[in-house]
Amino acid sequence: MNSSHLIRPDFEKFEKIPTKVFDSAKVASIYAAQEIANLIKQKEKEGENAVLGLATGSTPTQVYDELVRMHKEEGLSFQNVVTFNLDEYYPMEPDSIHSYVHFMNEYLFDHIDIKKENIHIPDGTLERKKVFEFCANYEEKIDSYGGLDIQILGIGRTGHVGFNEPGSSESSKTRLIALDSLTILDAASGFFGVENVPRRAITMGVGTIMKADRIFIMAWGEGKAGIVQQTIEGEITSQIPATFLQDHDNVEFLLDDASSAKLTRSKTPWLVGPIEWTDQMLKKAVVWLSKYLEKPILKLTDEDYSEHGMNDVLTDIGRAYNVNIRIFNEIQHTITGWPGGKPNSDDTYRPERREPAKKRVLIFSPHPDDDVISMGGTFIRLVDQGHEVHVAYQTSGNIAVFDDEAIRFADFVTDYHEQFGFENEDTSKLFEEVRASIKDKTPGEVDSDAVKTIKGLIRRGEAKAACRYVGIPDENMHFQDLPFYETGKVRKNPIGPEDIAITKKLIEEIQPHQIYAAGDLSDPHGTHRVCLDAIFAALRELKDEDWMKDCWTWLYRGAWQEWDIEDIEMAVPLSPEETDRKRRAIFKHQSQKDRPLFPGTDKREFWQRADDRTRNTAQTYDQLGLAEYEAMEAFVRWKELD
Ligand code: F6R
C-alpha cells in the first residue's frame, strides 16, 4: 500500500467517497479478499451465513484469485457463504462462454467448496414475460437471507454499477435494462464484434446495492481515471449512477495509482494540503501551472505561483524566475534528435550516452504493429543513424485478423499450387478446409489451427514489410509467438516460465545497449502488460551479466496513451517528412487498416491516433515555451536495475 492510501482529512474537501489508493490492483484485491474472508470466518463462528454480492468483469478477478488461494492454502471454507451476482446478460444461456454463470464458475465457484444451492445469478434464459416476477423474487430472496453483508462492485466507463446505466434512479430494483452503447462497445472485444453483444441485461438495482451493509467499489487502470474522478469528486447524479454511493455510510473505493490519477490529490496535490516538493512534484506543478494559465514556463510569475496553491514553492525552493529556468532546462534536456546518443558530443545533459557510437538496439513490440505505431519515427531515426536495430514481435496478433482475410490467403495458397501443378494434398485443400471451418464457427469460438496459423502469418508478413520499409535486414526481425498469447481467445493465459525463457534467450543473444519496450504499466490484464512483465522478468534474471551494465531500457507508451509531460525523459522530435515515413510504415499493416477487428471505442485508425498523439506532445512542448516541432515521440527510462 502506498502512503497515499490513508484517508486523510485533507482529501475530504474534494472526495465524497472514502478512497484508498494502492500500489497495484493486486494489492488492493488482496485487501478486499481479506475483508471478505474475515467476514466469512466471523459469521461462521456465530453460526450464520455470510451473504456476498458479487460482480463479474475484469475488475474483481484478482479478488477471486486470492479467495481461491485462501481456500486452497489456508483452508478458508465457503460452506456458510451465500452469493448473489449483480447481473447477467439477457438473453443468455448459462453454458455460453459469455455468460456470467460461466465466468463465475471459471474464476471462483469451481475452485471452492460453496454449496451449489447457495449460488444465485440472474437467469438469462427466461421468457420475457417471466422476467418481472423473477426480479421481484431475486429481491425477496436477498432479503430472506437478511440482506447483503458485503457487495463488491466494478465501475463501467458510463458510471454504471451492476448494469445500472445512466438514468437509473437511486431506488431502482432488480430489473431488465437496456445496455448503454459505450458498455456494448466495451464488451465488444470479448464477444468478437459489437454485433454479438446482447442489448439487454438483468441487473440488481441501485437501491438493491445501496441496502448492502458494506460496499467495496474497485477500479484499475488509466481508462477508468475519468469516471472515477467524477464519481468520487462530482455531484450526485443519475447520469453517473455510481455517484449514489456517496450516500452510503459504509463504502470504500479501492483504486490503483493509474485509476486515481485524475483525483485532485493525485493531479494537483498542492491544492489539497501541504506536500513535499520533490523534483518530480515540482516539475509536475510547474507544467500544470503553465498549461492551466496557458503561459510559457519562463513567463510564470511569483503571483501565478502564490495564487495557485504553490506559495510554499517560493519560500521553500526559490523565486519564480529561478524555478522557471530550472524546470525549463530540465524539459529542454529531454529533447534529442539522437535517440541512440549523439557521437562526439558532450552528453552531460543528453538523455542517451554517446558511447558506443553504434549501438545494438532491441525494440520489443507486443503486437506486430506497436513498434511502428508507437515509436515508428524513433525506429526510423535509429536505423538512419546507423545503429544495429532488431525488432522482437512478442505475440502473433492472430486474433485480430478478420475471417475473410484468412479465407483470401488460403485461397491464394490453393490457387498457387494449382497454377504451378504442385502435388500437395494439404495445401491444395487448404482453401476448402479454411472456408468450412470459418463457416461453422460461432462468434467467440476458437479458430482451427490452420486458420490461427494463417492469421498469424498475415500479421507476420505485414511486420516484415514494415521492417523492410524502415530498412532493417530480415535476420534482425524476431518472431517470438509467446505461448501465453496463443489461447485463440481474447482472454490470455498468465505469463509463464516459457515466455520469460524465450525473452531472456533473445536478449542474451543480442546483448543490446538499448531496449525499447511498450510500457503500459497500468493495464492490469492486457497483452501489453504481460509482454512487459516477460521483459522485466528476463532482465531481472540477467542483471548480473557484465554487458547488462551497458543496457538501458526505454519505455514507450502503447497504442492508446502518451506519458505525462513531467514524466518524459527522452522526447524525439519528428520532422513532417519523418512523420510521413512513419505513417507509411504503419500502412504496411493492412489487416489493421480502415477498420481493425478490435478498434475499442476510438473511431480513428491507428495511424491517425499515432499522428494525433505525437502532434499533441509537440504542441504541449511548444505551449510550455520550448521549440515548436511537427511531432514528438516520448520515452521514460526503466531504472529498477540501476
Ligand atoms: C459486472 C458488472 C459491471 C462491471 C463494470 C466494469 O458484473 O456489473 O458493472 O463491474 O462494467 O467492468 P470491468 O471490470 O470489466 O471493467
XYZ file of C-alpha atoms and ligand atoms in Angstrom:
658
model
C 0.000 0.000 0.000
C 1.499 3.394 -0.735
C 1.443 6.260 1.686
C -1.455 7.999 -0.042
C -3.799 5.128 0.795
C -4.556 6.767 4.107
C -7.906 8.500 4.155
C -6.529 11.895 5.059
C -8.987 14.527 6.237
C -7.491 16.912 3.639
C -8.910 14.809 0.853
C -12.417 15.152 2.229
C -12.595 18.649 0.816
C -12.762 17.011 -2.597
C -13.591 13.342 -2.095
C -17.141 12.364 -1.247
C -16.495 8.619 -1.073
C -13.789 7.275 1.281
C -10.984 6.210 -1.029
C -7.893 4.062 -0.685
C -5.167 4.141 -3.325
C -2.912 1.075 -3.555
C 0.342 0.424 -5.405
C -1.313 -2.139 -7.644
C -4.626 -3.799 -8.421
C -3.249 -6.964 -6.881
C -2.517 -5.405 -3.502
C -5.935 -3.729 -3.479
C -7.622 -7.020 -4.407
C -5.856 -8.819 -1.579
C -7.165 -6.193 0.837
C -10.764 -6.721 -0.386
C -10.396 -10.519 -0.303
C -9.040 -10.355 3.244
C -12.025 -8.304 4.409
C -14.377 -10.829 2.783
C -12.514 -13.735 4.401
C -12.740 -12.026 7.811
C -16.483 -11.682 7.397
C -16.870 -15.329 6.371
C -14.883 -16.508 9.401
C -16.677 -14.232 11.834
C -20.105 -15.352 10.551
C -19.009 -18.946 10.769
C -18.152 -18.503 14.433
C -21.576 -17.010 15.015
C -23.191 -19.922 13.172
C -24.504 -17.614 10.461
C -24.282 -17.217 6.712
C -22.073 -14.610 5.053
C -24.113 -13.080 2.221
C -21.998 -11.706 -0.617
C -22.965 -9.598 -3.629
C -20.577 -10.452 -6.464
C -19.535 -8.762 -9.681
C -18.012 -10.016 -12.918
C -15.774 -8.264 -15.480
C -12.031 -7.733 -15.411
C -12.010 -5.799 -12.121
C -12.765 -8.439 -9.451
C -10.788 -11.348 -10.938
C -7.808 -10.897 -8.623
C -10.126 -10.778 -5.613
C -11.439 -14.181 -6.696
C -7.886 -15.453 -7.306
C -6.996 -14.531 -3.751
C -10.137 -16.116 -2.269
C -9.356 -19.320 -4.180
C -5.790 -19.191 -2.890
C -7.020 -18.769 0.689
C -9.378 -21.711 0.227
C -6.634 -23.957 -1.159
C -3.714 -22.895 1.004
C -5.319 -21.676 4.202
C -8.434 -23.812 4.323
C -10.895 -20.904 4.093
C -14.286 -22.600 3.805
C -17.255 -21.273 1.837
C -19.777 -23.685 3.352
C -21.598 -20.825 5.077
C -21.430 -18.447 2.104
C -24.457 -17.369 0.076
C -23.859 -15.343 -3.072
C -25.948 -13.092 -5.288
C -24.454 -11.916 -8.535
C -25.207 -8.421 -9.686
C -26.232 -9.180 -13.206
C -26.419 -11.378 -16.293
C -26.790 -10.579 -19.967
C -30.240 -11.139 -21.435
C -30.843 -13.327 -23.294
C -28.013 -15.636 -22.267
C -27.607 -19.389 -21.923
C -25.669 -20.385 -18.790
C -23.326 -22.678 -20.720
C -22.316 -19.938 -23.199
C -18.690 -18.833 -22.806
C -20.063 -15.283 -22.489
C -22.428 -15.956 -19.585
C -21.699 -14.651 -16.136
C -22.511 -18.160 -14.894
C -19.547 -19.414 -16.918
C -17.413 -16.532 -15.677
C -18.199 -17.156 -12.004
C -17.593 -20.901 -12.299
C -14.293 -20.341 -14.054
C -12.949 -17.740 -11.641
C -14.469 -18.806 -8.331
C -17.188 -21.388 -7.829
C -15.414 -24.345 -9.484
C -12.449 -23.888 -7.153
C -14.096 -23.522 -3.737
C -16.428 -25.562 -1.526
C -19.530 -23.374 -1.846
C -22.873 -25.198 -1.857
C -24.395 -25.024 -5.323
C -27.812 -24.140 -3.869
C -26.305 -21.034 -2.241
C -25.288 -19.505 -5.579
C -27.687 -17.021 -7.208
C -27.170 -15.443 -10.617
C -29.927 -13.703 -12.600
C -31.422 -16.091 -15.148
C -30.762 -15.065 -18.735
C -32.883 -17.860 -20.224
C -36.302 -16.726 -19.016
C -39.157 -15.891 -21.292
C -39.637 -12.166 -21.396
C -42.973 -12.267 -19.570
C -41.424 -14.122 -16.650
C -38.603 -11.668 -16.061
C -40.551 -9.241 -13.906
C -41.599 -11.919 -11.445
C -38.078 -13.360 -11.396
C -36.639 -9.954 -10.478
C -39.133 -9.453 -7.629
C -38.206 -12.909 -6.300
C -34.496 -12.115 -6.542
C -35.013 -9.080 -4.298
C -37.089 -11.109 -1.855
C -34.520 -13.831 -1.755
C -31.746 -11.373 -0.846
C -33.981 -10.005 1.923
C -34.798 -13.509 3.145
C -31.099 -14.020 3.921
C -31.062 -10.758 5.868
C -29.610 -8.656 3.021
C -26.087 -8.454 1.594
C -23.251 -8.260 4.112
C -20.652 -7.199 1.556
C -21.222 -6.104 -2.035
C -18.271 -5.806 -4.395
C -18.549 -3.615 -7.464
C -16.625 -2.615 -10.548
C -17.493 0.583 -12.372
C -18.235 0.916 -16.071
C -16.993 3.858 -18.090
C -20.589 5.116 -18.228
C -20.542 5.232 -14.429
C -22.719 2.150 -14.158
C -22.624 -0.158 -11.153
C -24.095 -3.544 -11.919
C -25.690 -2.704 -15.221
C -27.452 0.362 -13.830
C -26.803 2.594 -16.795
C -27.143 6.414 -16.794
C -30.704 7.369 -15.948
C -31.109 4.694 -13.254
C -32.689 6.004 -10.072
C -31.313 5.689 -6.551
C -34.219 3.465 -5.526
C -34.176 1.192 -8.611
C -34.678 -2.530 -8.014
C -33.622 -5.704 -9.843
C -34.907 -5.375 -13.425
C -34.323 -5.825 -17.129
C -32.320 -2.935 -18.570
C -31.084 -1.821 -21.994
C -27.292 -1.530 -22.108
C -25.658 1.789 -22.957
C -23.865 1.938 -26.317
C -20.499 2.586 -24.580
C -20.997 -0.510 -22.413
C -21.754 -2.531 -25.550
C -18.595 -1.233 -27.208
C -16.514 -2.046 -24.135
C -17.866 -5.609 -24.204
C -17.392 -5.999 -27.966
C -13.909 -7.497 -27.993
C -14.952 -10.273 -25.585
C -17.854 -11.106 -27.881
C -15.785 -10.913 -31.088
C -17.681 -7.959 -32.516
C -20.191 -5.385 -31.402
C -22.992 -7.141 -33.278
C -22.756 -10.178 -30.975
C -23.156 -8.311 -27.669
C -26.613 -8.760 -26.086
C -28.503 -5.473 -25.939
C -30.024 -6.112 -22.535
C -29.206 -7.434 -19.094
C -30.953 -8.287 -15.839
C -29.327 -6.279 -13.065
C -29.769 -5.623 -9.371
C -30.930 -2.024 -8.938
C -29.022 0.843 -7.346
C -31.483 0.539 -4.445
C -30.664 -3.167 -4.072
C -26.940 -2.384 -3.941
C -27.403 0.518 -1.527
C -29.061 -1.799 1.009
C -25.812 -3.797 1.397
C -24.163 -3.378 4.819
C -20.746 -2.734 3.323
C -19.621 -1.968 -0.219
C -16.234 -2.173 -1.951
C -16.155 -0.475 -5.318
C -12.950 -1.017 -7.279
C -11.321 0.345 -10.437
C -7.951 -0.287 -12.065
C -6.073 1.316 -14.901
C -5.946 4.721 -16.534
C -9.025 4.000 -18.667
C -11.160 4.370 -15.546
C -9.467 7.507 -14.166
C -12.029 9.957 -15.622
C -15.170 8.226 -14.383
C -13.526 7.528 -11.022
C -12.823 11.235 -10.539
C -16.397 12.210 -11.459
C -17.845 9.552 -9.141
C -15.714 10.488 -6.155
C -15.486 14.245 -6.552
C -18.556 15.148 -8.611
C -22.155 15.868 -7.654
C -24.639 13.033 -7.196
C -26.448 12.485 -10.481
C -28.461 9.694 -12.084
C -26.315 10.320 -15.176
C -23.482 8.660 -13.235
C -25.295 6.067 -11.118
C -22.125 5.235 -9.148
C -22.328 8.716 -7.556
C -25.309 7.461 -5.496
C -22.714 5.588 -3.445
C -21.780 8.959 -1.925
C -24.949 8.454 0.174
C -23.849 5.067 1.529
C -22.364 5.077 5.023
C -20.022 2.095 4.722
C -18.441 2.190 1.291
C -14.803 2.273 0.211
C -13.431 2.998 -3.229
C -10.295 0.896 -3.874
C -8.005 2.196 -6.604
C -4.578 1.592 -8.080
C -2.278 4.504 -8.894
C -3.416 4.747 -12.503
C -7.153 4.876 -11.833
C -6.621 7.535 -9.160
C -4.587 9.753 -11.480
C -7.339 12.313 -12.070
C -8.307 12.785 -8.432
C -7.330 16.190 -7.089
C -4.993 14.513 -4.568
C -3.001 12.943 -7.405
C -3.311 15.539 -10.146
C -2.775 18.696 -8.133
C -1.900 17.601 -4.596
C -0.636 21.077 -3.718
C -4.281 22.207 -3.861
C -5.222 19.628 -1.209
C -2.694 20.387 1.520
C 0.986 20.780 2.310
C 3.221 18.478 0.295
C 6.873 17.617 -0.026
C 8.342 19.367 -3.066
C 10.373 16.585 -4.663
C 11.962 17.329 -8.066
C 9.248 15.342 -9.784
C 6.428 17.081 -7.927
C 7.877 20.475 -8.732
C 8.081 19.630 -12.409
C 4.522 18.342 -12.363
C 3.290 21.502 -10.657
C 5.119 23.885 -12.992
C 3.889 22.033 -16.085
C 0.356 22.096 -14.686
C 0.557 25.823 -13.887
C 1.913 26.679 -17.308
C -0.783 24.665 -19.059
C -3.546 25.888 -16.749
C -2.657 29.552 -17.235
C -1.774 28.977 -20.900
C 1.521 30.787 -20.278
C 5.005 29.553 -21.243
C 7.051 28.403 -18.247
C 9.526 31.271 -18.490
C 6.706 33.799 -18.173
C 5.242 32.445 -14.914
C 5.409 34.995 -12.082
C 5.582 34.844 -8.278
C 1.892 35.819 -8.218
C 0.994 32.940 -10.514
C 2.602 30.522 -8.066
C 1.076 32.011 -4.930
C -2.400 32.336 -6.383
C -2.475 28.646 -7.298
C -1.663 26.909 -4.037
C 2.111 26.964 -4.597
C 3.173 29.698 -2.208
C 5.487 27.307 -0.393
C 7.442 26.742 -3.620
C 8.508 30.364 -3.399
C 9.529 30.035 0.237
C 10.998 26.515 0.129
C 12.648 26.480 -3.290
C 13.064 29.917 -4.728
C 11.540 32.755 -6.726
C 9.543 32.071 -9.863
C 12.435 33.229 -12.048
C 14.776 30.520 -10.707
C 12.190 27.761 -10.561
C 11.068 28.542 -14.105
C 14.597 28.319 -15.501
C 15.338 25.110 -13.640
C 12.235 23.307 -14.905
C 12.533 24.776 -18.399
C 16.077 23.403 -18.659
C 15.077 20.001 -17.367
C 12.412 19.699 -20.033
C 14.690 21.159 -22.691
C 17.239 18.425 -21.927
C 14.722 15.684 -22.691
C 14.663 16.692 -26.373
C 17.041 14.854 -28.672
C 17.140 14.012 -32.348
C 19.700 11.310 -31.431
C 17.769 8.586 -29.612
C 20.830 6.304 -29.815
C 23.094 9.063 -28.396
C 24.974 11.742 -30.314
C 28.518 10.678 -31.222
C 31.406 13.050 -30.413
C 29.379 15.440 -28.347
C 29.027 16.325 -24.700
C 26.330 14.057 -23.300
C 26.111 15.504 -19.771
C 22.623 16.815 -20.392
C 21.523 14.408 -23.090
C 19.068 11.583 -22.370
C 21.344 8.958 -24.008
C 25.077 8.157 -23.821
C 27.257 8.986 -26.808
C 29.263 5.731 -26.416
C 29.253 3.337 -28.089
C 28.534 5.430 -31.139
C 26.903 2.479 -32.896
C 24.590 0.681 -30.541
C 22.817 -2.646 -30.669
C 19.139 -1.838 -30.201
C 16.322 -4.264 -29.439
C 12.767 -2.990 -29.899
C 10.082 -5.159 -28.312
C 6.702 -4.883 -29.981
C 3.843 -6.657 -28.114
C 1.685 -6.924 -31.249
C 3.138 -6.877 -34.754
C 2.387 -3.175 -35.282
C 3.155 -1.496 -31.937
C 6.739 -0.748 -32.970
C 5.778 1.499 -35.859
C 2.580 2.887 -34.298
C 4.143 3.943 -31.035
C 7.766 4.660 -31.930
C 7.996 4.450 -35.710
C 9.799 7.798 -36.005
C 12.448 6.815 -33.463
C 12.802 3.395 -35.114
C 13.478 5.151 -38.447
C 15.993 7.524 -36.848
C 17.868 4.720 -35.120
C 18.218 2.865 -38.430
C 19.174 6.016 -40.355
C 21.792 6.874 -37.737
C 23.494 3.532 -38.307
C 22.598 1.539 -35.201
C 22.099 -2.223 -35.395
C 18.358 -2.375 -34.821
C 16.486 -5.597 -34.055
C 12.750 -5.948 -33.525
C 11.148 -8.695 -31.445
C 7.478 -9.282 -32.178
C 6.300 -10.770 -28.932
C 2.936 -12.191 -29.974
C 1.476 -13.359 -33.245
C -1.506 -10.971 -33.026
C -3.544 -13.675 -34.742
C -6.886 -12.999 -33.072
C -7.106 -9.523 -34.577
C -7.472 -10.635 -38.207
C -10.844 -10.850 -39.935
C -12.004 -14.296 -41.075
C -12.403 -13.235 -44.702
C -8.722 -12.247 -44.807
C -7.780 -15.794 -43.749
C -10.021 -17.193 -46.486
C -8.406 -14.879 -49.046
C -4.901 -16.042 -48.151
C -5.900 -19.733 -48.052
C -7.421 -19.243 -51.496
C -4.127 -17.747 -52.657
C -2.152 -20.765 -51.425
C -4.515 -23.231 -53.085
C -4.542 -21.294 -56.375
C -0.758 -21.009 -56.325
C -0.454 -24.775 -56.026
C -2.900 -25.327 -58.851
C -1.122 -22.844 -61.130
C 2.241 -24.482 -60.645
C 0.874 -28.018 -60.551
C 2.411 -28.814 -57.137
C 1.023 -32.015 -55.753
C 0.470 -31.441 -52.098
C -2.724 -32.808 -50.563
C -2.635 -30.485 -47.545
C -2.206 -27.191 -49.300
C -4.387 -27.889 -52.320
C -7.343 -28.399 -49.994
C -6.468 -25.560 -47.650
C -8.994 -23.145 -49.098
C -11.918 -25.564 -48.734
C -10.936 -26.516 -45.198
C -10.416 -22.978 -44.012
C -13.673 -21.810 -45.539
C -15.594 -24.694 -43.989
C -14.120 -24.218 -40.527
C -14.878 -20.497 -40.554
C -18.428 -21.081 -41.811
C -19.235 -23.447 -38.938
C -17.756 -21.211 -36.263
C -19.925 -19.360 -33.736
C -18.765 -15.904 -32.568
C -16.029 -16.215 -29.980
C -15.295 -19.845 -30.802
C -11.590 -20.615 -31.119
C -10.238 -20.793 -34.704
C -8.880 -24.048 -36.139
C -5.088 -24.414 -36.062
C -4.852 -23.750 -39.804
C -6.870 -20.524 -39.501
C -4.859 -19.357 -36.482
C -1.621 -20.007 -38.369
C -2.786 -18.182 -41.481
C -3.931 -15.201 -39.434
C -0.603 -15.103 -37.592
C 1.312 -15.304 -40.870
C -0.713 -12.449 -42.345
C 0.385 -10.242 -39.487
C 3.955 -11.536 -39.674
C 4.106 -10.612 -43.356
C 2.902 -7.120 -42.578
C 5.501 -6.653 -39.849
C 8.224 -7.817 -42.226
C 7.040 -5.371 -44.872
C 7.159 -2.519 -42.366
C 10.682 -3.516 -41.221
C 11.921 -3.700 -44.791
C 10.400 -0.295 -45.454
C 12.216 1.147 -42.430
C 15.372 -0.594 -43.615
C 16.386 -3.474 -41.350
C 17.589 -6.828 -42.674
C 15.376 -9.913 -42.360
C 17.680 -11.566 -39.822
C 17.030 -8.691 -37.398
C 13.301 -9.463 -37.260
C 12.460 -11.905 -34.468
C 9.035 -13.502 -34.184
C 8.619 -14.800 -30.672
C 4.992 -16.064 -30.693
C 4.984 -16.088 -26.896
C 2.883 -19.027 -25.677
C 0.777 -17.064 -23.138
C -0.992 -15.380 -26.060
C -1.890 -18.481 -28.032
C -5.269 -19.286 -26.480
C -7.173 -18.271 -29.609
C -9.392 -16.228 -27.287
C -9.430 -12.625 -26.176
C -8.602 -13.842 -22.680
C -4.970 -14.871 -22.460
C -3.055 -17.131 -20.108
C -0.932 -15.571 -17.406
C 2.777 -15.181 -18.067
C 4.663 -18.493 -17.777
C 8.317 -19.610 -17.475
C 8.494 -20.347 -21.186
C 7.531 -16.744 -22.082
C 10.329 -15.496 -19.863
C 12.856 -18.049 -21.166
C 12.180 -17.109 -24.825
C 12.555 -13.417 -23.991
C 15.739 -13.954 -21.996
C 17.343 -16.023 -24.752
C 16.874 -13.288 -27.337
C 18.203 -10.554 -25.060
C 21.227 -12.725 -24.290
C 21.877 -13.345 -27.977
C 21.760 -9.681 -28.929
C 23.241 -8.164 -25.752
C 21.656 -4.830 -26.591
C 22.806 -1.401 -25.425
C 19.257 -0.176 -25.704
C 15.951 -1.956 -25.230
C 12.657 -0.320 -26.144
C 9.508 -1.817 -24.636
C 5.802 -0.937 -24.510
C 5.349 0.424 -21.013
C 1.639 0.209 -20.369
C 2.287 -0.030 -16.686
C -1.284 0.362 -15.577
C -3.025 -2.007 -17.929
C -3.850 -4.778 -15.462
C -4.818 -7.594 -17.795
C -3.901 -6.707 -21.353
C -1.357 -8.275 -23.656
C 0.992 -5.290 -23.332
C 1.260 -5.686 -19.593
C 2.113 -9.404 -19.828
C 4.663 -8.717 -22.561
C 6.293 -6.097 -20.368
C 6.326 -8.450 -17.388
C 8.135 -11.037 -19.515
C 10.835 -8.478 -20.394
C 11.216 -7.249 -16.805
C 11.430 -10.832 -15.504
C 14.063 -11.704 -18.134
C 16.102 -8.584 -17.353
C 15.999 -9.300 -13.627
C 17.359 -12.779 -14.304
C 20.120 -11.312 -16.455
C 21.026 -8.441 -14.172
C 24.418 -9.806 -13.114
C 25.747 -10.221 -16.653
C 28.573 -7.821 -17.402
C 27.082 -6.462 -20.596
C 23.865 -5.622 -18.737
C 25.622 -2.658 -17.115
C 25.582 -1.087 -20.545
C 21.975 -1.909 -21.315
C 19.398 0.844 -20.910
C 15.679 0.185 -21.160
C 13.376 2.838 -22.587
C 9.620 2.527 -22.281
C 7.314 3.842 -24.939
C 3.595 4.060 -24.342
C 1.318 1.576 -26.091
C -1.222 2.471 -28.736
C -3.663 4.331 -26.532
C -1.991 6.953 -24.416
C 1.116 9.099 -24.008
C 3.310 9.676 -20.988
C 2.573 12.726 -18.881
C 4.880 15.579 -19.872
C 6.530 15.730 -16.456
C 7.483 12.033 -16.699
C 9.066 12.149 -20.156
C 12.843 11.603 -20.094
C 13.501 11.447 -23.818
C 11.454 13.294 -26.439
C 12.394 12.566 -30.037
C 11.180 15.254 -32.435
C 9.989 14.253 -35.900
C 10.010 16.413 -38.987
C 6.987 16.447 -41.349
C 8.899 14.066 -43.696
C 9.662 11.640 -40.883
C 6.044 11.729 -39.757
C 5.069 10.798 -43.291
C 7.542 7.913 -43.407
C 6.264 6.624 -40.097
C 2.702 6.746 -41.450
C 3.740 4.675 -44.457
C 5.324 2.068 -42.207
C 2.025 1.846 -40.290
C 0.147 1.455 -43.589
C 2.031 -1.797 -44.177
C -0.241 -3.314 -41.524
C -3.081 -3.709 -43.942
C -5.152 -6.140 -41.877
C -5.459 -3.444 -39.206
C -6.284 -0.606 -41.577
C -9.657 1.030 -42.258
C -11.428 -0.939 -39.549
C -9.458 -3.196 -37.220
C -11.214 -6.150 -35.561
C -10.657 -4.630 -32.125
C -10.927 -0.893 -32.599
C -12.022 -0.195 -28.989
C -14.136 2.894 -28.558
C -11.829 5.106 -30.590
C -13.069 5.524 -34.142
C -9.749 6.788 -35.518
C -7.436 4.485 -37.440
C -4.151 3.571 -35.767
C -2.071 5.928 -37.935
C -4.421 8.777 -37.050
C -4.115 8.013 -33.343
C -0.333 7.947 -33.692
C -0.359 11.237 -35.610
C -2.615 12.988 -33.103
C -0.715 11.753 -30.135
C 2.748 12.768 -31.333
C 1.441 16.110 -32.549
C -0.140 16.727 -29.145
C 3.152 16.114 -27.360
C 4.917 18.533 -29.705
C 2.196 21.134 -29.175
C 2.434 20.818 -25.405
C 6.210 21.350 -25.532
C 5.533 24.376 -27.701
C 2.927 25.741 -25.258
C 5.390 25.350 -22.405
C 7.679 27.647 -24.359
C 10.078 25.114 -25.903
C 10.866 24.797 -29.603
C 7.973 24.072 -31.938
C 8.189 20.713 -33.732
C 5.816 18.845 -36.025
C 5.574 15.794 -33.757
C 7.380 14.086 -30.894
C 7.704 10.544 -29.580
C 8.212 10.181 -25.860
C 10.060 7.707 -23.633
C 10.637 7.033 -19.956
C 13.638 5.095 -18.673
C 13.157 1.959 -16.586
C 15.683 2.227 -13.793
C 14.900 -0.634 -11.457
C 18.216 -2.390 -12.152
C 20.407 0.718 -11.990
C -20.238 -6.817 -13.795
C -20.892 -5.515 -13.685
C -20.311 -4.284 -14.283
C -18.781 -4.216 -14.266
C -18.307 -2.951 -14.983
C -16.796 -2.879 -15.063
O -20.948 -7.787 -13.065
O -21.922 -5.448 -13.119
O -20.835 -3.167 -13.594
O -18.346 -4.229 -12.941
O -18.826 -2.924 -16.271
O -16.335 -3.889 -15.894
P -14.764 -4.266 -15.925
O -14.473 -4.752 -14.548
O -14.654 -5.361 -16.932
O -14.044 -3.031 -16.270
